[in-house]
């Protein structure tokens, strides 16, 4: 099955700086890569995703990049704000209708 | 939360008792999933459903069973609860099998 590794496990950034979270996956057949944000006491919320036929996607202050050859993808958050503090999960979807998740990154934005 | 309701939201139960968690959706999505979330493990798939009465196992299915007799309801049963099943359980739904939306979670404590 798919194995997704996520780094770092914790990330502390100064407000206004950028944050980068990296994930690798093992199944070359995986073709869909979503990112989720989870705030305390809530369910994960889909914030952005990328499909295997695209190398980069942006949505305001967040962007995702995908390198299929190296089997890794990254989340970039620019101009971080206190409300960006949360746990972020990457995931990979293969052809068996299952999403496999990374272990999560706790992001803290310092004021 | 994308028309997903999990019940109960919190439950404390004793070791050895059966427990059933319910996920109800109003989106008419084909796919439904049960995940558990534990520190350091991210989200792990327990069981999923790709249609009424069509279910399959995930990576941590031992000790759990599921049923889906209607499109809108997906039930997760712990046949004989153990302390290792203390966790937060999330239901997710998907129309296509890729984009998945999560419920608010059920915190289960087995004492």
Coordinates of C-alpha atoms in Angstrom, one line a residue:
Chain A
X1 CA 0.0 0.0 0.0
X2 CA 0.9 3.7 -0.1
X3 CA 3.3 5.1 2.4
X4 CA 3.4 8.8 3.0
X5 CA 6.1 10.5 5.1
X6 CA 5.8 14.1 6.2
X7 CA 8.4 16.5 7.5
X8 CA 8.9 18.3 9.8
X9 CA 6.7 17.2 12.6
X10 CA 6.7 20.7 14.2
X11 CA 7.4 24.1 12.6
X12 CA 7.6 27.4 14.3
X13 CA 7.7 30.6 12.2
X14 CA 7.6 34.3 12.8
X15 CA 4.5 36.0 11.6
X16 CA 5.0 37.2 8.0
X17 CA 7.6 34.5 7.2
X18 CA 7.1 31.5 5.0
X19 CA 6.4 27.9 6.0
X20 CA 7.2 24.9 4.0
X21 CA 6.1 21.3 4.7
X22 CA 7.4 18.4 2.6
X23 CA 5.9 14.9 1.9
X24 CA 7.1 11.9 0.0
X25 CA 5.0 9.0 -1.2
X26 CA 5.9 5.5 -2.3
X27 CA 3.3 4.4 -4.8
X28 CA 4.1 5.7 -8.3
X29 CA 0.4 5.1 -9.3
X30 CA -0.8 7.8 -6.8
X31 CA -2.3 10.7 -8.8
X32 CA -4.0 13.0 -6.3
X33 CA -2.4 14.9 -3.4
X34 CA -4.6 16.9 -1.1
X35 CA -3.5 19.0 1.9
X36 CA -5.7 19.3 5.0
X37 CA -5.6 21.8 7.9
X38 CA -6.9 20.8 11.3
X39 CA -7.7 23.2 14.1
X40 CA -8.0 22.1 17.7
X41 CA -11.2 20.1 18.3
X42 CA -12.2 20.1 14.6
X43 CA -12.1 17.7 11.7
X44 CA -9.5 18.1 8.9
X45 CA -10.4 20.7 6.3
X46 CA -9.3 20.4 2.7
X47 CA -7.3 23.5 1.8
X48 CA -5.7 22.7 -1.5
X49 CA -5.0 19.8 -3.7
X50 CA -2.9 18.9 -6.8
X51 CA -3.3 16.2 -9.4
X52 CA -0.5 14.4 -11.1
X53 CA -0.8 16.2 -14.4
X54 CA 0.1 19.5 -12.7
X55 CA 3.4 20.6 -11.3
X56 CA 2.2 23.6 -9.2
X57 CA -1.0 25.1 -7.9
X58 CA -1.6 28.4 -6.0
X59 CA -4.5 29.7 -4.0
X60 CA -3.8 33.1 -2.5
X61 CA -1.1 32.6 0.2
X62 CA -0.8 28.8 -0.2
X63 CA 0.8 26.8 -3.0
X64 CA 1.6 23.2 -3.6
X65 CA 4.3 21.7 -5.8
X66 CA 4.6 18.2 -7.1
X67 CA 7.6 16.3 -8.4
X68 CA 6.4 13.0 -9.8
X69 CA 9.8 11.8 -10.7
X70 CA 11.1 12.2 -7.1
X71 CA 7.7 11.3 -5.6
X72 CA 7.5 14.3 -3.4
X73 CA 5.2 17.2 -2.9
X74 CA 5.3 20.3 -0.8
X75 CA 3.0 22.9 0.8
X76 CA 4.1 26.5 0.9
X77 CA 2.5 29.2 3.0
X78 CA 3.6 32.7 2.5
X79 CA 3.1 35.8 4.7
X80 CA 2.1 33.6 7.6
X81 CA -0.6 34.9 10.0
X82 CA -1.6 33.7 13.5
X83 CA -4.7 32.0 12.0
X84 CA -2.4 29.7 10.0
X85 CA -1.4 28.0 13.3
X86 CA -2.8 24.5 13.1
X87 CA -1.9 20.9 12.2
X88 CA -1.4 20.2 8.5
X89 CA -1.6 16.8 6.9
X90 CA -0.6 15.7 3.4
X91 CA -2.2 12.8 1.7
X92 CA -1.8 10.7 -1.4
X93 CA -4.6 8.9 -3.3
X94 CA -3.9 5.8 -5.3
X95 CA -6.2 3.8 -7.6
X96 CA -8.0 1.9 -4.8
X97 CA -10.0 4.8 -3.6
X98 CA -8.0 5.2 -0.4
X99 CA -6.3 8.3 0.9
X100 CA -3.1 7.6 2.9
X101 CA -2.1 10.4 5.2
X102 CA 1.2 11.7 6.6
X103 CA 1.7 11.9 10.3
X104 CA 1.0 15.7 10.4
X105 CA 3.0 18.9 11.0
X106 CA 2.1 21.2 13.9
X107 CA 2.6 24.8 12.7
X108 CA 2.9 27.6 15.2
X109 CA 3.0 31.2 14.0
X110 CA 4.7 33.5 16.5
X111 CA 3.4 37.1 16.7
Chain B
X1 CA -18.9 20.6 7.4
X2 CA -20.1 19.4 4.0
X3 CA -23.3 17.9 5.5
X4 CA -21.7 15.3 7.7
X5 CA -22.9 14.5 11.2
X6 CA -21.2 12.2 13.5
X7 CA -22.8 10.8 16.6
X8 CA -22.1 10.7 19.4
X9 CA -19.5 13.4 19.6
X10 CA -18.1 12.0 22.9
X11 CA -18.4 8.6 24.5
X12 CA -16.9 6.8 27.4
X13 CA -17.4 3.0 27.5
X14 CA -16.1 0.0 29.4
X15 CA -13.7 -2.6 28.1
X16 CA -15.5 -5.5 26.4
X17 CA -18.7 -3.6 25.5
X18 CA -19.9 -3.1 21.9
X19 CA -19.9 0.4 20.6
X20 CA -21.5 1.8 17.5
X21 CA -20.6 5.2 16.0
X22 CA -22.8 6.7 13.3
X23 CA -21.9 8.9 10.3
X24 CA -24.8 10.6 8.5
X25 CA -24.4 12.6 5.3
X26 CA -26.8 14.8 3.4
X27 CA -24.7 15.1 0.3
X28 CA -25.6 11.8 -1.4
X29 CA -21.9 11.1 -1.9
X30 CA -21.0 7.6 -3.0
X31 CA -17.9 7.0 -0.9
X32 CA -17.7 7.0 2.9
X33 CA -14.7 6.4 5.1
X34 CA -13.9 5.8 8.8
X35 CA -10.5 7.0 10.1
X36 CA -9.0 7.0 13.5
X37 CA -6.6 9.7 14.6
X38 CA -3.9 9.0 17.2
X39 CA -0.8 11.2 18.1
X40 CA 2.1 10.5 15.9
X41 CA 0.1 8.4 13.4
X42 CA -1.9 10.9 11.5
X43 CA -5.2 9.5 10.2
X44 CA -5.4 5.8 9.5
X45 CA -8.1 4.2 7.5
X46 CA -10.3 1.7 9.3
X47 CA -12.9 0.8 6.7
X48 CA -14.5 2.4 3.7
X49 CA -17.6 2.1 1.5
X50 CA -17.9 2.6 -2.2
X51 CA -21.7 2.1 -2.3
X52 CA -24.6 0.7 -0.4
X53 CA -23.7 -2.6 1.1
X54 CA -20.2 -2.3 -0.6
X55 CA -17.4 -2.0 2.0
X56 CA -13.8 -2.9 2.3
X57 CA -11.0 -3.0 4.9
X58 CA -8.5 -0.3 5.5
X59 CA -5.1 -0.6 7.2
X60 CA -6.3 -0.9 10.8
X61 CA -9.6 -2.9 10.5
X62 CA -9.0 -5.5 13.2
X63 CA -11.7 -5.3 15.9
X64 CA -14.0 -3.1 13.8
X65 CA -16.9 -3.8 11.5
X66 CA -19.0 -1.5 9.4
X67 CA -22.4 -1.5 7.7
X68 CA -24.0 0.7 5.0
X69 CA -27.6 -0.1 4.4
X70 CA -28.4 3.4 3.1
X71 CA -26.5 5.9 1.1
X72 CA -26.6 8.5 3.9
X73 CA -25.5 6.3 6.8
X74 CA -22.2 4.5 7.6
X75 CA -22.0 2.7 10.9
X76 CA -18.7 1.7 12.7
X77 CA -19.0 -1.0 15.3
X78 CA -16.4 -1.9 17.8
X79 CA -17.4 -5.5 18.6
X80 CA -15.7 -5.6 22.0
X81 CA -14.0 -2.4 22.9
X82 CA -10.4 -2.4 24.1
X83 CA -8.3 0.3 25.6
X84 CA -6.2 0.4 22.4
X85 CA -9.3 1.7 20.6
X86 CA -9.4 4.8 22.6
X87 CA -9.0 7.4 19.9
X88 CA -10.7 10.2 17.9
X89 CA -12.8 8.7 15.0
X90 CA -13.5 10.7 11.9
X91 CA -15.9 10.0 9.1
X92 CA -15.3 11.3 5.6
X93 CA -17.3 11.4 2.5
X94 CA -16.4 11.8 -1.2
X95 CA -18.4 12.1 -4.4
X96 CA -15.6 10.9 -6.7
X97 CA -13.3 8.9 -4.4
X98 CA -10.7 11.7 -4.4
X99 CA -11.8 15.0 -2.7
X100 CA -12.8 13.9 0.8
X101 CA -14.6 16.0 3.4
X102 CA -14.4 15.2 7.1
X103 CA -16.9 15.3 9.9
X104 CA -16.2 16.9 13.3
X105 CA -15.1 13.6 14.9
X106 CA -16.1 11.4 17.8
X107 CA -13.9 11.1 20.9
X108 CA -14.1 7.6 22.3
X109 CA -12.6 6.6 25.6
X110 CA -12.5 2.9 26.6
X111 CA -11.9 2.5 30.3

